[in-house]
Amino acid sequence: GEESISMPSAIEFTGSERGPWRVTHMEATTGTGLPEVACISVHLRNDNIESLSSASTDVTWRLRGAISNLRYATREEVAILRSLQASLDRPAATSAALIPIKKSQAWWDLAQDERRAIFEEDSQHTMIGLRYLPAIARRLHHSRDLGEPFDFLTWFEFAPEHEADFEALLKDLRSTREWTFVEREVDIRLSRS
Ligand code: HEM
């Protein structure tokens, strides 16, 4: 249950020439992309966003987010997620994806219960996602309240043999009604040795 129950954390993804995660593919799925980079680094802090290292200057771009509370998952869904999900940093999970997403104003103009209904009752986001656990490990970061260009920075880790599963998961999610509210999405695939 790492979706932060008690300790909010700040995260920063930086794109540059060097770093632990090598970019294997990068593509703008919807809207404007991001400048191409060779590598991505992940900086995680346990206190707050102000403490993130902005010391290194030779980065092409930086994206910041927060590990926040859950917005839509019900108690029952949280219980199932916790029982199935794998943690990040598994040695075999040498593939990853960073997918920054921005939703439209129409989405944010909806009330919370309307968003939940589209997210799950209609689009079945959680039910679809559960089929891919524990192979795909995930963490959601919220950026919207930080005045960032994206609303969410989604992060996934998996073993290379589950690449096809990850593609299937994306195909399923991108065909939902929820995704009609996505106005910007960049798909960045990564590999580490
Ligand atoms: C939110 C599950 C894959 C993008 C959520 C939430 C759950 C979930 C439970 C709601 C969190 C809350 O209550 O606030 C899963 C599972 C997946 C998966 C089990 C399987 C690996 C993905 C993928 C993407 C994605 C592949 C992107 C391509 C998002 C986004 C949100 C979200 C953007 C935030 C939606 C919003 O607050 O409007 N996911 N997800 N998820 N997920 Fe997924």
Short mmCIF file of N, CA and C in Angstrom, two decimals, residues 11-173:
data_model
loop_
_atom_site.label_atom_id
_atom_site.label_comp_id
_atom_site.label_asym_id
_atom_site.label_seq_id
_atom_site.Cartn_x
_atom_site.Cartn_y
_atom_site.Cartn_z
N ILE A 11 8.51 13.78 -5.70
CA ILE A 11 9.33 13.08 -6.67
C ILE A 11 9.67 14.02 -7.81
N GLU A 12 10.86 13.81 -8.37
CA GLU A 12 11.24 14.58 -9.56
C GLU A 12 11.86 13.64 -10.57
N PHE A 13 11.36 13.69 -11.79
CA PHE A 13 11.94 12.95 -12.90
C PHE A 13 12.71 13.95 -13.74
N THR A 14 13.97 13.65 -14.03
CA THR A 14 14.75 14.54 -14.89
C THR A 14 15.20 13.81 -16.14
N GLY A 15 15.12 14.52 -17.25
CA GLY A 15 15.59 13.99 -18.52
C GLY A 15 16.91 14.63 -18.88
N SER A 16 17.93 13.80 -19.16
CA SER A 16 19.26 14.34 -19.48
C SER A 16 20.09 13.32 -20.26
N GLU A 17 21.38 13.59 -20.36
CA GLU A 17 22.27 12.73 -21.14
C GLU A 17 22.71 11.48 -20.40
N ARG A 18 22.70 11.55 -19.06
CA ARG A 18 23.12 10.41 -18.25
C ARG A 18 22.08 10.13 -17.18
N GLY A 19 22.06 8.86 -16.76
CA GLY A 19 21.11 8.50 -15.72
C GLY A 19 20.87 7.01 -15.71
N PRO A 20 20.26 6.50 -14.64
CA PRO A 20 20.08 5.05 -14.49
C PRO A 20 19.12 4.42 -15.51
N TRP A 21 18.16 5.19 -15.99
CA TRP A 21 17.18 4.63 -16.93
C TRP A 21 17.46 5.17 -18.34
N ARG A 22 17.75 4.27 -19.27
CA ARG A 22 18.01 4.64 -20.65
C ARG A 22 16.69 4.67 -21.42
N VAL A 23 16.47 5.73 -22.18
CA VAL A 23 15.24 5.86 -22.97
C VAL A 23 15.34 4.96 -24.20
N THR A 24 14.40 4.03 -24.34
CA THR A 24 14.39 3.14 -25.51
C THR A 24 13.41 3.63 -26.57
N HIS A 25 12.39 4.35 -26.13
CA HIS A 25 11.39 4.86 -27.06
C HIS A 25 10.64 5.99 -26.39
N MET A 26 10.32 7.00 -27.19
CA MET A 26 9.61 8.15 -26.61
C MET A 26 8.68 8.69 -27.67
N GLU A 27 7.42 8.85 -27.31
CA GLU A 27 6.46 9.27 -28.32
C GLU A 27 5.31 10.05 -27.70
N ALA A 28 4.87 11.09 -28.40
CA ALA A 28 3.71 11.85 -27.94
C ALA A 28 2.46 11.10 -28.39
N THR A 29 1.75 10.52 -27.43
CA THR A 29 0.54 9.76 -27.78
C THR A 29 -0.59 10.73 -28.12
N THR A 30 -0.71 11.80 -27.33
CA THR A 30 -1.71 12.84 -27.56
C THR A 30 -1.09 14.19 -27.23
N GLY A 31 -1.26 15.17 -28.11
CA GLY A 31 -0.77 16.51 -27.83
C GLY A 31 0.73 16.65 -28.00
N THR A 32 1.27 17.68 -27.39
CA THR A 32 2.68 18.02 -27.53
C THR A 32 3.58 17.05 -26.77
N GLY A 33 4.68 16.66 -27.38
CA GLY A 33 5.62 15.76 -26.74
C GLY A 33 6.56 16.49 -25.80
N LEU A 34 7.66 15.83 -25.45
CA LEU A 34 8.72 16.42 -24.63
C LEU A 34 10.01 16.34 -25.44
N PRO A 35 10.95 17.25 -25.20
CA PRO A 35 12.23 17.16 -25.89
C PRO A 35 12.90 15.81 -25.65
N GLU A 36 13.52 15.29 -26.70
CA GLU A 36 14.15 13.98 -26.59
C GLU A 36 15.34 14.01 -25.64
N VAL A 37 15.47 12.97 -24.86
CA VAL A 37 16.60 12.82 -23.94
C VAL A 37 17.11 11.39 -24.01
N ALA A 38 18.35 11.18 -23.60
CA ALA A 38 18.93 9.83 -23.64
C ALA A 38 18.57 9.02 -22.40
N CYS A 39 18.45 9.72 -21.26
CA CYS A 39 18.27 9.02 -19.99
C CYS A 39 17.32 9.76 -19.06
N ILE A 40 16.82 9.02 -18.08
CA ILE A 40 15.95 9.62 -17.07
C ILE A 40 16.43 9.21 -15.68
N SER A 41 16.40 10.16 -14.77
CA SER A 41 16.73 9.89 -13.37
C SER A 41 15.51 10.16 -12.51
N VAL A 42 15.41 9.43 -11.42
CA VAL A 42 14.28 9.57 -10.51
C VAL A 42 14.80 10.01 -9.15
N HIS A 43 14.32 11.15 -8.67
CA HIS A 43 14.74 11.66 -7.36
C HIS A 43 13.53 11.65 -6.44
N LEU A 44 13.63 10.87 -5.37
CA LEU A 44 12.51 10.75 -4.45
C LEU A 44 12.90 11.34 -3.10
N ARG A 45 12.01 12.13 -2.51
CA ARG A 45 12.29 12.74 -1.22
C ARG A 45 11.16 12.44 -0.25
N ASN A 46 11.50 12.24 1.00
CA ASN A 46 10.46 11.88 1.96
C ASN A 46 9.81 13.06 2.66
N ASP A 47 10.29 14.26 2.40
CA ASP A 47 9.66 15.40 3.07
C ASP A 47 8.79 16.22 2.12
N ASN A 48 9.33 17.17 1.44
CA ASN A 48 8.46 17.95 0.56
C ASN A 48 9.15 18.38 -0.72
N ILE A 49 8.37 18.96 -1.57
CA ILE A 49 8.80 19.28 -2.92
C ILE A 49 9.93 20.31 -2.94
N GLU A 50 9.99 21.16 -1.94
CA GLU A 50 11.03 22.20 -1.91
C GLU A 50 12.42 21.61 -1.80
N SER A 51 12.51 20.41 -1.20
CA SER A 51 13.83 19.83 -0.94
C SER A 51 14.38 19.07 -2.14
N LEU A 52 13.61 19.01 -3.23
CA LEU A 52 14.11 18.28 -4.39
C LEU A 52 15.36 18.94 -4.94
N SER A 53 16.31 18.07 -5.32
CA SER A 53 17.57 18.59 -5.83
C SER A 53 17.36 19.30 -7.15
N SER A 54 17.48 20.59 -7.15
CA SER A 54 17.49 21.27 -8.45
C SER A 54 18.90 21.76 -8.73
N ALA A 55 19.84 21.11 -8.03
CA ALA A 55 21.25 21.50 -8.13
C ALA A 55 21.82 21.24 -9.53
N SER A 56 21.57 20.02 -10.04
CA SER A 56 22.16 19.70 -11.33
C SER A 56 21.48 20.51 -12.42
N THR A 57 22.28 21.18 -13.20
CA THR A 57 21.74 22.13 -14.18
C THR A 57 21.69 21.56 -15.59
N ASP A 58 22.48 20.49 -15.85
CA ASP A 58 22.53 20.00 -17.22
C ASP A 58 21.39 19.01 -17.52
N VAL A 59 20.19 19.34 -17.10
CA VAL A 59 19.05 18.50 -17.43
C VAL A 59 18.21 19.20 -18.50
N THR A 60 17.64 18.42 -19.41
CA THR A 60 16.85 18.98 -20.50
C THR A 60 15.46 19.37 -20.01
N TRP A 61 14.88 18.52 -19.13
CA TRP A 61 13.59 18.88 -18.53
C TRP A 61 13.44 18.18 -17.18
N ARG A 62 12.60 18.75 -16.34
CA ARG A 62 12.27 18.12 -15.06
C ARG A 62 10.77 18.16 -14.84
N LEU A 63 10.26 17.07 -14.32
CA LEU A 63 8.83 16.96 -14.04
C LEU A 63 8.67 16.58 -12.58
N ARG A 64 7.81 17.32 -11.87
CA ARG A 64 7.67 17.07 -10.44
C ARG A 64 6.27 16.59 -10.09
N GLY A 65 6.21 15.79 -9.05
CA GLY A 65 4.92 15.28 -8.60
C GLY A 65 4.95 14.96 -7.13
N ALA A 66 3.80 14.56 -6.62
CA ALA A 66 3.69 14.18 -5.23
C ALA A 66 3.00 12.83 -5.14
N ILE A 67 3.45 12.01 -4.19
CA ILE A 67 2.75 10.77 -3.92
C ILE A 67 1.67 11.13 -2.92
N SER A 68 0.43 11.07 -3.36
CA SER A 68 -0.66 11.64 -2.61
C SER A 68 -1.64 10.58 -2.13
N ASN A 69 -2.75 11.03 -1.59
CA ASN A 69 -3.80 10.09 -1.18
C ASN A 69 -4.60 9.60 -2.38
N LEU A 70 -5.31 8.51 -2.19
CA LEU A 70 -6.17 7.99 -3.23
C LEU A 70 -7.40 8.87 -3.37
N ARG A 71 -7.90 8.99 -4.60
CA ARG A 71 -9.07 9.83 -4.85
C ARG A 71 -10.32 9.02 -5.13
N TYR A 72 -10.18 7.90 -5.83
CA TYR A 72 -11.35 7.20 -6.36
C TYR A 72 -11.54 5.79 -5.83
N ALA A 73 -10.47 5.13 -5.45
CA ALA A 73 -10.56 3.71 -5.08
C ALA A 73 -11.43 3.53 -3.84
N THR A 74 -12.29 2.52 -3.89
CA THR A 74 -13.12 2.18 -2.74
C THR A 74 -12.31 1.29 -1.79
N ARG A 75 -12.83 1.10 -0.58
CA ARG A 75 -12.15 0.25 0.41
C ARG A 75 -11.91 -1.15 -0.15
N GLU A 76 -12.93 -1.66 -0.83
CA GLU A 76 -12.82 -3.00 -1.40
C GLU A 76 -11.74 -3.06 -2.48
N GLU A 77 -11.70 -2.04 -3.33
CA GLU A 77 -10.69 -2.00 -4.39
C GLU A 77 -9.29 -1.87 -3.80
N VAL A 78 -9.17 -1.04 -2.76
CA VAL A 78 -7.86 -0.87 -2.12
C VAL A 78 -7.37 -2.20 -1.56
N ALA A 79 -8.30 -2.97 -0.96
CA ALA A 79 -7.92 -4.26 -0.38
C ALA A 79 -7.42 -5.21 -1.47
N ILE A 80 -8.11 -5.23 -2.61
CA ILE A 80 -7.69 -6.12 -3.70
C ILE A 80 -6.35 -5.66 -4.26
N LEU A 81 -6.22 -4.35 -4.47
CA LEU A 81 -4.96 -3.80 -5.00
C LEU A 81 -3.79 -4.19 -4.09
N ARG A 82 -3.97 -4.00 -2.80
CA ARG A 82 -2.88 -4.30 -1.85
C ARG A 82 -2.51 -5.77 -1.87
N SER A 83 -3.52 -6.63 -2.05
CA SER A 83 -3.22 -8.06 -2.01
C SER A 83 -2.48 -8.51 -3.27
N LEU A 84 -2.64 -7.76 -4.37
CA LEU A 84 -2.06 -8.20 -5.64
C LEU A 84 -0.81 -7.44 -6.07
N GLN A 85 -0.68 -6.20 -5.66
CA GLN A 85 0.36 -5.36 -6.26
C GLN A 85 1.78 -5.73 -5.80
N ALA A 86 2.71 -5.54 -6.72
CA ALA A 86 4.12 -5.76 -6.42
C ALA A 86 4.77 -4.42 -6.10
N SER A 87 5.89 -4.47 -5.40
CA SER A 87 6.59 -3.24 -5.07
C SER A 87 7.51 -2.84 -6.23
N LEU A 88 7.92 -1.59 -6.21
CA LEU A 88 8.88 -1.11 -7.21
C LEU A 88 10.26 -1.65 -6.86
N ASP A 89 11.21 -1.44 -7.79
CA ASP A 89 12.61 -1.84 -7.55
C ASP A 89 12.86 -3.33 -7.48
N ARG A 90 12.00 -4.13 -8.09
CA ARG A 90 12.30 -5.56 -8.16
C ARG A 90 13.49 -5.75 -9.11
N PRO A 91 14.47 -6.59 -8.73
CA PRO A 91 15.66 -6.76 -9.58
C PRO A 91 15.32 -7.18 -11.01
N ALA A 92 14.28 -8.00 -11.18
CA ALA A 92 13.93 -8.48 -12.54
C ALA A 92 13.22 -7.42 -13.37
N ALA A 93 12.72 -6.39 -12.71
CA ALA A 93 11.96 -5.36 -13.43
C ALA A 93 12.91 -4.33 -14.03
N THR A 94 13.52 -4.69 -15.15
CA THR A 94 14.52 -3.81 -15.77
C THR A 94 13.90 -2.95 -16.87
N SER A 95 12.60 -3.09 -17.09
CA SER A 95 11.89 -2.21 -18.02
C SER A 95 10.97 -1.30 -17.22
N ALA A 96 10.78 -0.09 -17.74
CA ALA A 96 9.89 0.85 -17.05
C ALA A 96 9.23 1.76 -18.07
N ALA A 97 8.19 2.43 -17.62
CA ALA A 97 7.54 3.44 -18.46
C ALA A 97 7.19 4.63 -17.58
N LEU A 98 7.51 5.81 -18.09
CA LEU A 98 7.07 7.07 -17.47
C LEU A 98 6.06 7.67 -18.44
N ILE A 99 4.82 7.82 -18.00
CA ILE A 99 3.78 8.35 -18.88
C ILE A 99 3.10 9.55 -18.22
N PRO A 100 3.58 10.75 -18.53
CA PRO A 100 2.94 11.96 -18.02
C PRO A 100 1.60 12.18 -18.75
N ILE A 101 0.59 12.57 -18.00
CA ILE A 101 -0.76 12.72 -18.55
C ILE A 101 -1.40 14.01 -18.06
N LYS A 102 -2.06 14.71 -18.98
CA LYS A 102 -2.86 15.88 -18.61
C LYS A 102 -4.29 15.67 -19.10
N LYS A 103 -5.25 15.88 -18.20
CA LYS A 103 -6.65 15.75 -18.58
C LYS A 103 -7.24 17.13 -18.89
N SER A 104 -8.36 17.12 -19.61
CA SER A 104 -8.94 18.38 -20.10
C SER A 104 -9.68 19.15 -19.00
N GLN A 105 -9.95 20.40 -19.31
CA GLN A 105 -10.73 21.23 -18.39
C GLN A 105 -12.10 20.61 -18.15
N ALA A 106 -12.66 19.98 -19.19
CA ALA A 106 -13.98 19.34 -19.06
C ALA A 106 -13.96 18.28 -17.95
N TRP A 107 -12.85 17.58 -17.82
CA TRP A 107 -12.70 16.57 -16.75
C TRP A 107 -12.71 17.24 -15.39
N TRP A 108 -11.92 18.30 -15.26
CA TRP A 108 -11.79 18.96 -13.95
C TRP A 108 -13.03 19.75 -13.58
N ASP A 109 -13.87 20.07 -14.59
CA ASP A 109 -15.13 20.76 -14.30
C ASP A 109 -16.19 19.80 -13.74
N LEU A 110 -15.97 18.50 -13.89
CA LEU A 110 -16.92 17.53 -13.36
C LEU A 110 -16.83 17.47 -11.83
N ALA A 111 -17.90 17.00 -11.21
CA ALA A 111 -17.88 16.77 -9.77
C ALA A 111 -17.16 15.45 -9.49
N GLN A 112 -16.68 15.28 -8.27
CA GLN A 112 -15.94 14.09 -7.87
C GLN A 112 -16.70 12.81 -8.20
N ASP A 113 -18.02 12.78 -7.90
CA ASP A 113 -18.78 11.55 -8.14
C ASP A 113 -18.94 11.27 -9.64
N GLU A 114 -18.99 12.32 -10.44
CA GLU A 114 -19.07 12.12 -11.89
C GLU A 114 -17.75 11.57 -12.43
N ARG A 115 -16.63 12.08 -11.90
CA ARG A 115 -15.33 11.58 -12.34
C ARG A 115 -15.16 10.11 -11.96
N ARG A 116 -15.52 9.77 -10.75
CA ARG A 116 -15.44 8.38 -10.29
C ARG A 116 -16.27 7.47 -11.19
N ALA A 117 -17.47 7.91 -11.54
CA ALA A 117 -18.36 7.09 -12.37
C ALA A 117 -17.74 6.83 -13.74
N ILE A 118 -17.10 7.83 -14.32
CA ILE A 118 -16.44 7.65 -15.62
C ILE A 118 -15.22 6.75 -15.46
N PHE A 119 -14.43 7.03 -14.41
CA PHE A 119 -13.18 6.31 -14.17
C PHE A 119 -13.41 4.82 -13.96
N GLU A 120 -14.41 4.46 -13.13
CA GLU A 120 -14.55 3.05 -12.80
C GLU A 120 -15.84 2.40 -13.31
N GLU A 121 -17.00 2.93 -12.99
CA GLU A 121 -18.24 2.27 -13.40
C GLU A 121 -18.30 2.17 -14.93
N ASP A 122 -17.88 3.23 -15.62
CA ASP A 122 -17.88 3.22 -17.07
C ASP A 122 -16.59 2.61 -17.64
N SER A 123 -15.45 3.18 -17.30
CA SER A 123 -14.19 2.79 -17.94
C SER A 123 -13.50 1.58 -17.31
N GLN A 124 -13.86 1.26 -16.07
CA GLN A 124 -13.28 0.09 -15.37
C GLN A 124 -11.75 0.11 -15.30
N HIS A 125 -11.23 1.28 -15.06
CA HIS A 125 -9.78 1.46 -14.99
C HIS A 125 -9.13 0.48 -14.01
N THR A 126 -9.66 0.43 -12.79
CA THR A 126 -9.06 -0.46 -11.78
C THR A 126 -9.24 -1.93 -12.16
N MET A 127 -10.43 -2.29 -12.62
CA MET A 127 -10.69 -3.68 -12.99
C MET A 127 -9.78 -4.13 -14.13
N ILE A 128 -9.57 -3.26 -15.11
CA ILE A 128 -8.64 -3.57 -16.21
C ILE A 128 -7.23 -3.72 -15.65
N GLY A 129 -6.82 -2.74 -14.85
CA GLY A 129 -5.46 -2.75 -14.31
C GLY A 129 -5.14 -3.96 -13.46
N LEU A 130 -6.12 -4.40 -12.69
CA LEU A 130 -5.90 -5.54 -11.79
C LEU A 130 -5.48 -6.80 -12.54
N ARG A 131 -5.92 -6.92 -13.79
CA ARG A 131 -5.57 -8.11 -14.57
C ARG A 131 -4.06 -8.20 -14.83
N TYR A 132 -3.38 -7.08 -14.70
CA TYR A 132 -1.95 -7.04 -15.03
C TYR A 132 -1.06 -7.04 -13.79
N LEU A 133 -1.66 -7.23 -12.63
CA LEU A 133 -0.90 -7.34 -11.38
C LEU A 133 -0.65 -8.81 -11.08
N PRO A 134 0.48 -9.15 -10.48
CA PRO A 134 1.55 -8.28 -10.03
C PRO A 134 2.65 -8.01 -11.07
N ALA A 135 2.46 -8.47 -12.32
CA ALA A 135 3.56 -8.32 -13.30
C ALA A 135 3.99 -6.87 -13.46
N ILE A 136 3.00 -5.97 -13.52
CA ILE A 136 3.30 -4.55 -13.68
C ILE A 136 3.22 -3.88 -12.30
N ALA A 137 4.32 -3.32 -11.86
CA ALA A 137 4.32 -2.54 -10.60
C ALA A 137 4.11 -1.08 -10.97
N ARG A 138 3.41 -0.34 -10.13
CA ARG A 138 3.04 1.02 -10.53
C ARG A 138 3.10 2.00 -9.36
N ARG A 139 3.25 3.28 -9.72
CA ARG A 139 3.06 4.34 -8.73
C ARG A 139 2.53 5.58 -9.45
N LEU A 140 1.51 6.16 -8.85
CA LEU A 140 0.87 7.35 -9.41
C LEU A 140 1.38 8.58 -8.66
N HIS A 141 1.73 9.62 -9.43
CA HIS A 141 2.17 10.89 -8.82
C HIS A 141 1.27 12.00 -9.31
N HIS A 142 0.87 12.87 -8.40
CA HIS A 142 -0.01 14.00 -8.76
C HIS A 142 0.80 15.27 -8.96
N SER A 143 0.55 15.96 -10.08
CA SER A 143 1.32 17.16 -10.40
C SER A 143 0.48 18.42 -10.53
N ARG A 144 -0.80 18.24 -10.73
CA ARG A 144 -1.68 19.36 -11.06
C ARG A 144 -1.59 20.51 -10.05
N ASP A 145 -1.61 20.16 -8.76
CA ASP A 145 -1.60 21.21 -7.73
C ASP A 145 -0.24 21.88 -7.58
N LEU A 146 0.76 21.37 -8.29
CA LEU A 146 2.10 21.98 -8.23
C LEU A 146 2.31 22.95 -9.39
N GLY A 147 1.26 23.16 -10.18
CA GLY A 147 1.38 24.07 -11.32
C GLY A 147 2.26 23.51 -12.43
N GLU A 148 2.29 22.19 -12.51
CA GLU A 148 3.13 21.52 -13.51
C GLU A 148 2.39 21.40 -14.85
N PRO A 149 3.13 21.11 -15.92
CA PRO A 149 2.49 20.98 -17.24
C PRO A 149 1.58 19.75 -17.36
N PHE A 150 1.82 18.72 -16.55
CA PHE A 150 0.96 17.54 -16.58
C PHE A 150 0.20 17.43 -15.25
N ASP A 151 -0.93 16.74 -15.28
CA ASP A 151 -1.69 16.50 -14.05
C ASP A 151 -1.15 15.30 -13.27
N PHE A 152 -0.66 14.30 -14.02
CA PHE A 152 -0.19 13.05 -13.41
C PHE A 152 1.11 12.61 -14.05
N LEU A 153 1.98 12.00 -13.24
CA LEU A 153 3.16 11.34 -13.75
C LEU A 153 2.99 9.88 -13.36
N THR A 154 2.67 9.04 -14.34
CA THR A 154 2.47 7.63 -14.01
C THR A 154 3.75 6.86 -14.29
N TRP A 155 4.06 5.91 -13.40
CA TRP A 155 5.33 5.17 -13.46
C TRP A 155 5.06 3.68 -13.33
N PHE A 156 5.67 2.88 -14.19
CA PHE A 156 5.45 1.44 -14.20
C PHE A 156 6.78 0.71 -14.34
N GLU A 157 6.92 -0.41 -13.65
CA GLU A 157 8.12 -1.25 -13.76
C GLU A 157 7.71 -2.70 -14.00
N PHE A 158 8.42 -3.35 -14.91
CA PHE A 158 8.10 -4.75 -15.24
C PHE A 158 9.32 -5.44 -15.85
N ALA A 159 9.26 -6.77 -15.85
CA ALA A 159 10.33 -7.54 -16.49
C ALA A 159 10.13 -7.45 -18.00
N PRO A 160 11.22 -7.49 -18.78
CA PRO A 160 11.11 -7.37 -20.24
C PRO A 160 10.11 -8.35 -20.85
N GLU A 161 9.96 -9.53 -20.27
CA GLU A 161 9.01 -10.50 -20.87
C GLU A 161 7.55 -10.08 -20.71
N HIS A 162 7.28 -9.05 -19.94
CA HIS A 162 5.90 -8.58 -19.79
C HIS A 162 5.59 -7.33 -20.62
N GLU A 163 6.48 -7.01 -21.53
CA GLU A 163 6.29 -5.87 -22.42
C GLU A 163 4.96 -5.97 -23.20
N ALA A 164 4.66 -7.15 -23.73
CA ALA A 164 3.43 -7.34 -24.52
C ALA A 164 2.20 -7.14 -23.63
N ASP A 165 2.28 -7.59 -22.39
CA ASP A 165 1.17 -7.37 -21.46
C ASP A 165 0.96 -5.88 -21.24
N PHE A 166 2.07 -5.16 -21.09
CA PHE A 166 1.97 -3.72 -20.86
C PHE A 166 1.31 -3.03 -22.06
N GLU A 167 1.68 -3.48 -23.28
CA GLU A 167 1.05 -2.92 -24.49
C GLU A 167 -0.46 -3.18 -24.49
N ALA A 168 -0.83 -4.38 -24.10
CA ALA A 168 -2.26 -4.74 -24.07
C ALA A 168 -3.00 -3.88 -23.05
N LEU A 169 -2.37 -3.67 -21.91
CA LEU A 169 -2.97 -2.82 -20.87
C LEU A 169 -3.21 -1.40 -21.39
N LEU A 170 -2.21 -0.86 -22.07
CA LEU A 170 -2.35 0.50 -22.62
C LEU A 170 -3.45 0.57 -23.66
N LYS A 171 -3.52 -0.44 -24.52
CA LYS A 171 -4.55 -0.48 -25.55
C LYS A 171 -5.93 -0.49 -24.90
N ASP A 172 -6.10 -1.30 -23.86
CA ASP A 172 -7.39 -1.37 -23.13
C ASP A 172 -7.75 -0.02 -22.54
N LEU A 173 -6.80 0.59 -21.82
CA LEU A 173 -7.10 1.85 -21.12
C LEU A 173 -7.37 2.99 -22.10
#
